């Protein structure tokens, strides 16, 4: 978890004294990189971004906190002018943060935190002791006196018994607490790690006959259709899975103007057509009942033969096929659906209406895709979406299936479709049903979230390797003086999830941070990698919600901050990449002028990738800057 704090700054470094530089604190497994954010007291803090879509509750104070002071100001008559602030030397003036950007950011490396294979010495086979008011967990950093625990987050008094000392398991006293709670295991809780399913859901509509010129060693040009490219890619993927994961289950589903479920290729195919294509419950039940009893080691030849028999014709009932695939995969938590298409859904459930895919309210998003994404998350199914370049699939809509479930969104060509299919087929699911709860002291809140209090709950769902999410937090002005009275402030992360073997786990990480009253950030020492990832994720989310003006404000502030940092120190490679991301997002936002336009598939792909930006996968979007700048209007297409 990475903290870079502004108004009330919490800083901690376990292996050295607190310094006056500002970068961030990192929870990456059990590795912590803790740095300090500092602002000088005599300059007012920057204005946090305005919320244009939702009015703030009347109970929430304004975002701009007053100028902080280490000591209460002397009482003076109201008629006298305010005291002259202390002078700043030249260096301090140069280092003052001028950009109107909030640098209070928490970054969670969820992919590492849910991987408990390296933390086997930390287990505690008991339930955490929770506060009766805010549900904070008791840790070895908590204060318990005469069997009473006063919650450090909400102040509620909780009665505890003498066994509370057992909650401290191998911690570094006074600074950091990390506990993993596992229930008692039984034989019924075990699930074979290979007992998961990969469903390849393939479009075989008439548009899949479109050919592309492919370079080869022969003199005459070779033309390959999209379906031929998919067939070749599937055969390669099946061969790789046979060698690497022979005990995994694999199923095939095709769709045009009907849905055909081939399963593992050993049974008579199930066909859904006509009225069945608009009956949600019927499709779900029929697909769940279609069993997949064999692994790929037993069905490889049958699957290859089915793939070779694919023929393109008909319309595109994408929605019913996606529903059938998710229903089949739902029997095995941690399974995947790989959806390959080249056209917009035009019959059956999920048929695309002629409405903008980018709108100011998520309620206008096709209900079918939101409902299907919800069910996939609930069942622990990951959906990845692939479309072909040069097509219009309304990726902004169907991409929500991947965005909500932890899958990938990509646009492929004949040349790289095989590589992409093999990549998304890799079994990298670490946990399902993940919920993150972040607790801060009363008086802290999280902008851009639905909850305006010191407790934030985020349903993450499925987690794969490398997943990183960010949050922004701020201090309510009415609580500034109260929090300054404290030497440290607590922060706690609670992660609840199921492992690959369906074992329920709760991980609780608690830290205390020293408080500083400084109100100026030394811009030259900011961790721009953390702020860049947060800016990419936040602006992409705002754009997909139709809150384009807010995204533009955030981008401009972040770019101003990056320019200031450039003046103070050399920019690192990863920071220049984040600058490219911001340039790309700026181009997309600038092209969004009216709601009568819709995000193109190319722009939607970039936005979805930015929503899953991380500090370890920054290179994936570096090329998008050049691509977007060479095509000023690539982001938008008129309906």
XYZ file of C-alpha atoms in Angstrom:
639
model
C 0.000 0.000 0.000
C 1.464 3.346 -0.926
C 0.716 6.517 0.973
C 1.567 10.021 -0.147
C -0.248 12.373 2.175
C -1.012 16.069 1.924
C -2.934 17.832 4.666
C -2.331 15.561 7.626
C 0.712 13.585 6.582
C 1.438 10.126 7.900
C 4.946 8.850 7.394
C 6.886 5.804 8.514
C 10.135 4.099 7.638
C 10.891 0.899 9.620
C 14.598 0.878 8.863
C 15.475 4.513 9.488
C 14.349 7.870 10.839
C 11.468 9.846 9.396
C 12.663 12.073 6.581
C 11.167 15.118 4.898
C 10.850 13.707 1.392
C 7.574 12.656 -0.185
C 7.108 9.513 -2.178
C 5.016 6.722 -0.793
C 4.650 3.595 1.260
C 4.262 0.255 -0.450
C 2.510 -2.913 0.715
C 3.805 -5.538 -1.698
C 3.465 -8.867 0.021
C 5.601 -8.394 3.095
C 7.911 -5.774 1.558
C 7.358 -2.189 2.603
C 8.786 0.967 1.066
C 7.719 3.818 3.285
C 8.340 7.432 2.537
C 7.090 10.767 3.696
C 5.085 13.501 2.067
C 5.798 16.979 3.425
C 4.095 20.317 2.929
C 5.180 23.557 4.575
C 2.798 25.121 6.982
C 2.810 28.652 5.642
C 1.313 27.859 2.239
C -2.318 26.709 1.953
C -2.808 23.143 0.705
C -3.922 22.595 -2.896
C -7.601 22.575 -3.751
C -8.829 18.980 -4.186
C -10.745 18.346 -7.442
C -14.416 19.293 -7.517
C -17.053 16.589 -7.801
C -19.198 17.677 -10.753
C -21.589 14.747 -11.006
C -22.706 14.095 -7.442
C -23.480 16.868 -4.932
C -21.631 16.426 -1.668
C -23.762 15.554 1.372
C -24.648 18.471 3.564
C -22.882 16.784 6.465
C -19.542 16.725 4.649
C -17.385 19.844 5.082
C -15.758 21.555 2.115
C -12.740 19.834 0.669
C -10.314 22.739 1.182
C -8.797 22.521 4.686
C -7.614 25.604 6.515
C -3.964 26.525 6.726
C -2.427 24.201 9.288
C -0.512 25.462 12.274
C 1.676 23.593 14.736
C 0.587 25.950 17.560
C -2.715 27.769 18.110
C -2.534 31.340 16.805
C -2.401 34.103 19.425
C -5.636 35.865 20.210
C -5.764 39.236 18.425
C -8.536 41.792 17.943
C -10.565 41.248 14.814
C -9.636 44.714 13.573
C -5.927 43.919 13.374
C -4.432 42.446 10.208
C -3.306 38.811 10.303
C 0.305 38.125 11.270
C 2.852 38.128 8.483
C 3.758 34.545 7.570
C 7.413 33.557 7.898
C 9.531 34.149 4.833
C 10.516 31.318 2.585
C 14.025 30.933 1.334
C 14.627 30.592 -2.389
C 14.894 26.796 -2.363
C 11.647 26.363 -0.468
C 9.811 28.617 -2.907
C 11.110 26.637 -5.845
C 10.047 23.338 -4.307
C 6.542 24.432 -3.415
C 3.851 22.303 -5.047
C 1.828 24.513 -7.398
C -0.308 21.920 -9.166
C -3.881 21.557 -7.972
C -3.565 17.788 -7.480
C -4.254 15.626 -4.467
C -1.235 13.483 -3.634
C -2.962 11.503 -0.873
C -2.884 8.092 -2.539
C -3.044 4.513 -1.270
C -1.836 1.811 -3.670
C -2.599 -1.845 -2.962
C -0.706 -4.663 -4.679
C -3.659 -7.000 -4.306
C -2.086 -9.710 -6.460
C 0.709 -10.121 -3.918
C -1.415 -9.688 -0.819
C -3.776 -12.563 -1.693
C -0.862 -14.874 -2.462
C -0.308 -16.359 0.993
C 1.966 -19.148 -0.197
C 4.968 -17.140 1.000
C 3.370 -16.269 4.341
C 2.725 -19.696 5.772
C 4.275 -18.739 9.107
C 1.698 -16.044 9.745
C -1.515 -18.068 9.954
C -3.824 -17.698 12.918
C -6.577 -20.327 13.015
C -8.979 -18.086 14.853
C -11.417 -15.385 13.921
C -10.331 -11.750 14.204
C -11.749 -9.658 17.038
C -13.769 -6.867 15.409
C -15.042 -3.547 16.681
C -18.785 -3.554 17.216
C -19.199 -0.190 15.490
C -16.798 0.086 12.529
C -15.652 -3.587 12.260
C -11.976 -2.696 12.628
C -9.883 -5.693 13.666
C -7.978 -5.827 16.922
C -4.227 -6.025 16.334
C -1.089 -5.994 18.433
C -0.967 -2.233 17.816
C -4.269 -1.762 19.640
C -4.455 -0.673 23.263
C -6.341 -2.971 25.627
C -6.771 -1.989 29.299
C -8.774 -3.891 31.892
C -10.377 -6.025 29.190
C -11.596 -2.959 27.281
C -10.389 -2.089 23.795
C -11.052 1.471 22.690
C -11.110 1.258 18.895
C -8.419 3.457 17.426
C -10.559 4.147 14.339
C -13.952 5.137 15.747
C -13.449 5.384 19.541
C -15.995 2.678 20.382
C -15.350 0.744 23.615
C -15.300 -3.022 23.128
C -15.127 -5.699 25.814
C -12.494 -8.361 25.132
C -11.373 -11.452 26.980
C -7.935 -12.511 28.160
C -7.177 -14.386 24.947
C -6.773 -11.211 22.888
C -3.012 -11.456 23.279
C -3.076 -14.341 20.844
C -3.953 -12.041 17.934
C -0.356 -10.850 17.776
C 1.451 -13.374 15.622
C 5.095 -12.675 14.805
C 4.750 -8.905 14.402
C 7.171 -6.014 14.605
C 5.789 -4.395 17.726
C 4.664 -0.807 17.605
C 4.851 -0.214 13.844
C 3.271 -2.933 11.756
C 0.801 -5.763 12.212
C 0.017 -8.428 9.600
C -2.256 -11.370 10.468
C -3.673 -14.097 8.228
C -6.758 -15.883 9.571
C -7.562 -19.335 8.218
C -10.478 -21.539 9.306
C -9.897 -25.110 10.368
C -9.536 -27.203 7.235
C -11.470 -30.310 6.394
C -11.410 -32.806 3.541
C -14.543 -31.222 2.069
C -12.792 -27.865 1.677
C -10.182 -29.179 -0.723
C -10.473 -28.631 -4.460
C -8.040 -29.880 -7.071
C -6.009 -26.936 -8.356
C -6.440 -28.260 -11.903
C -10.208 -28.574 -11.557
C -10.992 -25.382 -13.445
C -12.477 -24.750 -16.867
C -11.477 -22.643 -19.871
C -14.338 -21.891 -22.276
C -13.477 -20.626 -25.743
C -16.522 -18.705 -26.999
C -15.990 -18.058 -30.716
C -17.865 -15.873 -33.217
C -18.546 -17.755 -36.490
C -20.905 -15.178 -38.021
C -20.686 -14.192 -41.669
C -18.315 -11.283 -41.023
C -15.650 -13.744 -39.878
C -15.085 -14.575 -43.553
C -13.339 -11.227 -44.108
C -9.765 -11.885 -45.221
C -6.495 -10.128 -44.463
C -3.303 -10.172 -46.497
C -0.575 -12.055 -44.654
C 3.070 -11.813 -45.556
C 4.821 -15.109 -46.173
C 7.893 -16.527 -47.848
C 6.067 -17.176 -51.122
C 5.960 -14.687 -53.955
C 2.163 -14.704 -54.210
C 0.278 -12.938 -51.374
C -1.645 -15.076 -48.910
C -5.074 -14.069 -47.630
C -6.376 -15.490 -44.358
C -9.913 -15.036 -43.032
C -10.603 -14.078 -39.445
C -12.118 -17.477 -38.764
C -9.065 -19.239 -40.199
C -6.901 -17.120 -37.915
C -9.033 -18.111 -34.907
C -8.944 -21.778 -35.875
C -5.160 -21.749 -36.112
C -4.882 -19.852 -32.811
C -7.195 -22.291 -31.004
C -5.264 -25.317 -32.249
C -2.029 -23.779 -30.966
C -3.600 -22.904 -27.621
C -5.022 -26.402 -27.167
C -1.641 -27.964 -27.967
C 0.074 -25.709 -25.409
C -2.520 -26.546 -22.730
C -2.143 -30.249 -23.448
C 1.567 -29.962 -22.713
C 1.439 -27.529 -19.770
C -1.876 -28.236 -17.995
C -3.152 -31.620 -19.218
C -5.638 -31.964 -16.340
C -7.570 -28.775 -17.035
C -11.021 -28.878 -18.577
C -11.587 -27.097 -21.883
C -14.913 -26.385 -23.609
C -15.998 -24.848 -26.928
C -18.985 -22.594 -27.660
C -19.741 -20.993 -31.037
C -22.325 -18.397 -32.021
C -23.829 -16.844 -35.136
C -27.632 -16.722 -35.376
C -27.667 -19.607 -32.891
C -25.505 -20.806 -30.018
C -23.878 -24.238 -30.198
C -22.362 -25.707 -27.037
C -19.783 -28.375 -27.910
C -18.460 -28.759 -24.370
C -15.359 -30.939 -24.285
C -16.257 -32.374 -27.711
C -17.284 -35.815 -26.492
C -21.046 -35.255 -26.302
C -23.779 -34.340 -28.746
C -23.711 -30.532 -29.139
C -26.488 -28.479 -27.559
C -28.053 -25.852 -29.847
C -29.965 -22.782 -28.638
C -31.974 -20.863 -31.241
C -35.077 -18.735 -31.851
C -37.036 -18.022 -28.632
C -34.293 -19.557 -26.462
C -31.966 -16.697 -27.377
C -34.051 -14.248 -25.333
C -34.718 -16.453 -22.292
C -32.015 -15.693 -19.708
C -33.006 -18.371 -17.199
C -33.404 -21.060 -19.863
C -29.940 -20.420 -21.305
C -28.362 -20.436 -17.850
C -29.994 -23.659 -16.730
C -29.340 -25.538 -19.977
C -25.687 -24.526 -19.926
C -25.113 -25.338 -16.245
C -26.562 -28.794 -16.809
C -24.236 -29.448 -19.742
C -21.452 -31.284 -17.919
C -17.766 -31.225 -18.831
C -16.512 -34.486 -17.282
C -13.167 -34.846 -19.068
C -9.878 -32.943 -19.060
C -8.006 -31.884 -22.177
C -5.668 -34.889 -21.968
C -8.717 -37.043 -22.737
C -10.505 -34.770 -25.222
C -7.743 -33.062 -27.194
C -8.422 -34.876 -30.462
C -12.174 -34.263 -30.282
C -11.660 -30.558 -29.579
C -9.235 -30.170 -32.477
C -11.717 -31.840 -34.824
C -14.548 -29.549 -33.689
C -12.366 -26.485 -34.291
C -11.530 -27.618 -37.819
C -15.253 -27.968 -38.641
C -16.132 -24.328 -37.856
C -17.854 -22.553 -40.783
C -18.807 -18.879 -40.883
C -22.366 -17.727 -41.638
C -25.315 -15.920 -40.068
C -25.797 -13.064 -37.603
C -24.179 -12.406 -34.185
C -25.973 -13.538 -31.000
C -23.027 -12.611 -28.771
C -25.029 -12.075 -25.584
C -26.628 -15.550 -25.343
C -23.262 -17.187 -26.132
C -21.480 -15.211 -23.400
C -24.248 -16.135 -20.966
C -24.000 -19.831 -21.825
C -20.214 -19.777 -21.443
C -20.329 -18.091 -18.023
C -22.985 -20.555 -16.854
C -20.790 -23.522 -17.829
C -17.733 -22.016 -16.133
C -19.688 -21.138 -12.978
C -19.501 -24.770 -11.828
C -15.752 -24.363 -11.301
C -14.689 -21.178 -9.428
C -11.546 -19.679 -10.877
C -12.499 -20.613 -14.442
C -12.149 -18.432 -17.529
C -14.183 -17.473 -20.563
C -12.296 -16.258 -23.646
C -14.741 -14.360 -25.864
C -13.611 -13.811 -29.487
C -15.784 -11.686 -31.806
C -15.553 -9.288 -34.731
C -18.987 -7.694 -34.768
C -21.685 -6.011 -32.749
C -24.332 -8.195 -31.100
C -27.455 -7.859 -33.237
C -29.862 -10.615 -32.142
C -30.909 -12.178 -28.860
C -30.077 -11.004 -25.352
C -27.598 -8.147 -25.228
C -28.492 -6.789 -28.651
C -26.841 -3.382 -28.943
C -29.271 -0.486 -28.978
C -28.454 2.657 -30.928
C -27.464 4.618 -27.829
C -24.077 6.055 -26.890
C -21.829 3.584 -25.097
C -20.345 6.496 -23.155
C -22.984 8.124 -21.021
C -23.295 10.065 -17.815
C -25.119 7.271 -16.036
C -24.219 3.618 -15.811
C -27.954 2.856 -15.796
C -27.965 3.430 -19.578
C -25.416 0.667 -20.092
C -27.192 -2.401 -21.466
C -28.653 -4.108 -18.415
C -27.823 -7.543 -19.758
C -24.056 -7.013 -19.647
C -24.134 -5.511 -16.160
C -26.181 -8.442 -14.878
C -23.942 -11.010 -16.555
C -20.805 -9.357 -15.173
C -22.330 -9.438 -11.686
C -23.109 -13.143 -11.956
C -19.628 -13.921 -13.282
C -18.002 -12.130 -10.350
C -20.300 -13.913 -7.909
C -19.350 -17.305 -9.398
C -15.633 -16.560 -9.607
C -15.499 -16.526 -13.433
C -13.058 -14.331 -15.362
C -14.060 -13.089 -18.830
C -11.533 -11.844 -21.377
C -12.736 -10.095 -24.534
C -10.893 -10.045 -27.870
C -12.019 -8.256 -31.013
C -10.406 -7.790 -34.417
C -8.887 -4.504 -35.478
C -10.907 -2.506 -37.962
C -14.263 -3.695 -36.589
C -16.983 -2.057 -34.498
C -18.042 -4.329 -31.654
C -19.116 -1.695 -29.124
C -16.140 -2.682 -27.021
C -17.039 0.012 -24.505
C -20.087 -2.106 -23.600
C -18.934 -5.701 -23.886
C -15.581 -4.752 -22.390
C -17.371 -4.206 -19.081
C -17.568 -7.983 -18.783
C -13.776 -8.156 -18.635
C -13.384 -4.992 -16.566
C -15.712 -6.224 -13.810
C -14.388 -9.789 -13.664
C -10.649 -9.144 -13.830
C -10.176 -10.206 -17.449
C -8.374 -8.543 -20.313
C -9.647 -6.379 -23.171
C -7.679 -6.427 -26.396
C -7.907 -5.825 -30.121
C -6.037 -8.429 -32.140
C -4.953 -9.002 -35.715
C -4.467 -12.185 -37.693
C -0.796 -12.045 -36.844
C -1.075 -11.913 -33.052
C -4.386 -13.605 -32.262
C -2.669 -16.903 -31.451
C -0.303 -15.266 -28.970
C -3.119 -13.378 -27.291
C -5.356 -16.439 -26.906
C -2.527 -18.431 -25.344
C -1.755 -15.534 -23.022
C -5.297 -15.162 -21.663
C -5.588 -18.944 -21.298
C -2.738 -19.095 -18.793
C -3.984 -20.128 -15.372
C -3.051 -17.088 -13.257
C -6.092 -16.827 -10.987
C -4.908 -16.254 -7.417
C -8.144 -15.634 -5.529
C -11.879 -15.172 -6.035
C -14.539 -13.275 -4.120
C -12.021 -10.674 -2.942
C -13.289 -7.809 -0.777
C -11.019 -5.006 0.444
C -11.933 -2.878 3.458
C -9.770 0.168 4.135
C -10.076 1.920 7.497
C -8.640 5.294 8.464
C -9.220 7.463 11.559
C -12.524 9.228 11.928
C -12.228 12.492 9.995
C -10.571 10.942 6.942
C -12.679 10.219 3.858
C -12.162 8.813 0.349
C -13.076 11.109 -2.586
C -14.516 9.560 -5.758
C -15.975 6.693 -3.731
C -19.603 6.108 -2.793
C -18.866 6.158 0.926
C -17.956 9.531 2.451
C -16.570 8.300 5.737
C -13.410 6.825 7.151
C -14.321 3.264 6.132
C -14.189 2.166 2.504
C -15.386 -1.236 1.216
C -14.461 -2.269 -2.337
C -15.731 -5.465 -3.995
C -12.782 -6.543 -6.139
C -13.994 -10.003 -7.186
C -11.403 -12.071 -9.047
C -7.697 -11.352 -8.646
C -4.934 -12.297 -11.066
C -1.214 -11.727 -10.871
C -0.105 -8.114 -10.959
C -3.441 -6.567 -9.949
C -2.911 -3.181 -8.338
C -5.640 -0.765 -7.244
C -5.420 2.754 -5.874
C -7.490 4.971 -3.600
C -7.397 8.685 -2.850
C -8.017 9.979 0.665
C -8.329 13.393 2.305
C -8.954 14.972 5.719
C -12.128 16.833 6.600
C -11.238 20.395 7.685
C -13.202 20.117 10.939
C -10.959 17.240 12.011
C -7.573 18.764 11.148
C -6.868 20.196 14.600
C -8.112 17.008 16.281
C -5.821 14.777 14.243
C -2.875 17.106 14.819
C -3.161 16.414 18.519
C -2.121 12.814 17.888
C 1.426 11.607 17.388
C 0.426 8.807 14.998
C -2.595 7.817 12.944
C -3.675 4.215 12.275
C -4.548 2.712 8.890
C -5.894 -0.796 8.402
C -6.510 -2.999 5.373
C -8.785 -6.043 5.617
C -8.786 -8.501 2.712
C -11.351 -11.308 2.569
C -11.040 -13.855 -0.246
C -11.066 -17.480 -1.338
C -7.879 -19.162 -2.478
C -7.604 -21.450 -5.480
C -8.498 -24.434 -3.296
C -11.626 -22.568 -2.075
C -10.166 -21.868 1.355
C -11.613 -18.770 3.018
C -8.943 -16.344 4.199
C -8.968 -13.009 6.005
C -5.806 -10.919 6.010
C -5.521 -7.858 8.247
C -2.663 -5.346 7.898
C -2.446 -2.446 10.345
C 0.080 0.364 10.475
C 0.605 3.537 12.489
C 2.090 6.625 10.878
C 3.649 9.709 12.492
C 1.756 12.949 11.901
C 3.275 16.143 10.538
C 1.726 19.590 10.407
C 3.622 20.623 7.278
C 1.446 21.918 4.485
C 3.879 21.984 1.553
C 4.944 19.081 -0.626
C 8.506 18.872 -1.884
C 7.513 18.162 -5.459
C 10.948 16.974 -6.429
C 10.676 13.909 -4.200
C 7.138 12.775 -5.008
C 6.650 9.160 -6.064
C 5.314 9.846 -9.534
C 5.009 6.128 -10.251
C 2.319 5.817 -7.583
C 0.566 9.029 -8.584
C 0.777 8.107 -12.263
C -0.914 4.741 -11.751
C -3.620 6.390 -9.660
C -4.197 9.103 -12.260
C -4.499 6.518 -15.046
C -6.998 4.406 -13.115
C -9.055 7.349 -11.851
C -9.292 9.200 -15.165
C -10.173 6.022 -17.048
C -12.970 5.282 -14.559
C -14.314 8.827 -14.752
C -14.248 8.709 -18.552
C -16.196 5.449 -18.710
C -18.777 6.985 -16.340
C -19.173 9.980 -18.627
C -17.536 12.370 -16.140
C -15.156 13.659 -18.768
C -14.699 17.161 -17.352
C -13.519 15.764 -14.033
C -11.105 13.461 -15.854
C -9.738 16.427 -17.818
C -9.187 18.395 -14.597
C -7.300 15.504 -13.045
C -5.151 15.024 -16.146
C -4.227 18.686 -16.373
C -3.283 18.843 -12.703
C -1.184 15.681 -13.004
C 0.595 16.970 -16.102
C 1.348 20.280 -14.361
C 2.775 18.347 -11.446
C 4.934 16.215 -13.746
C 6.329 19.357 -15.380
C 7.255 20.758 -11.972
C 9.004 17.535 -11.068
C 10.930 17.676 -14.364
C 12.339 21.042 -13.310
C 13.639 19.651 -10.014
C 15.048 16.252 -10.945
C 15.523 13.901 -13.914
C 12.437 11.942 -14.889
C 12.749 8.182 -14.602
C 11.711 5.801 -17.385
C 8.535 4.637 -15.663
C 7.511 8.225 -14.939
C 7.861 9.162 -18.619
C 5.624 6.204 -19.480
C 2.963 7.486 -17.080
C 3.290 10.837 -18.838
C 2.517 9.074 -22.118
C -0.572 7.521 -20.538
C -1.780 10.940 -19.473
C -1.202 12.341 -22.960
C -3.201 9.465 -24.434
C -6.074 9.959 -21.990
C -6.027 13.703 -22.654
C -6.465 13.081 -26.393
C -9.385 10.731 -25.770
C -11.087 13.146 -23.350
C -10.585 16.094 -25.708
C -12.319 14.173 -28.485
C -15.397 13.507 -26.372
C -17.547 16.520 -27.151
C -21.165 15.382 -27.067
C -23.144 12.395 -25.874
C -24.205 11.727 -29.462
C -20.805 10.137 -29.998
C -19.447 6.869 -28.727
C -16.043 5.560 -27.790
C -14.450 3.679 -30.642
C -13.216 0.165 -29.948
C -9.603 1.380 -30.076
C -10.246 4.105 -27.509
C -12.264 1.761 -25.281
C -9.386 -0.731 -25.304
C -6.960 1.955 -24.082
C -9.338 3.159 -21.374
C -9.964 -0.350 -20.053
C -6.248 -1.080 -19.990
C -5.623 2.109 -18.037
C -8.242 1.112 -15.489
C -5.991 -1.862 -14.720
C -2.732 0.063 -14.876
C -0.006 -1.088 -12.487
C 3.566 -0.215 -11.714
C 4.752 -3.572 -13.092
C 2.950 -3.482 -16.454
C 3.605 0.076 -17.534
C 5.171 -0.915 -20.845
C 1.883 -2.321 -22.164
C 0.489 1.105 -22.967
C 3.601 2.938 -24.076
C 2.775 2.495 -27.751
C -0.685 3.989 -27.373
C 0.645 7.526 -27.246
C 2.046 7.358 -30.779
C -1.008 5.562 -32.114
C -3.431 8.111 -30.672
C -1.457 11.185 -31.685
C -1.217 10.089 -35.291
C -4.970 9.804 -35.443
C -6.514 12.777 -33.698
C -10.060 11.485 -33.888
C -9.381 7.804 -33.273
C -11.171 8.027 -29.946
C -14.609 8.908 -31.243
C -16.998 7.733 -33.907
C -20.378 9.311 -34.588
C -23.342 7.028 -34.240
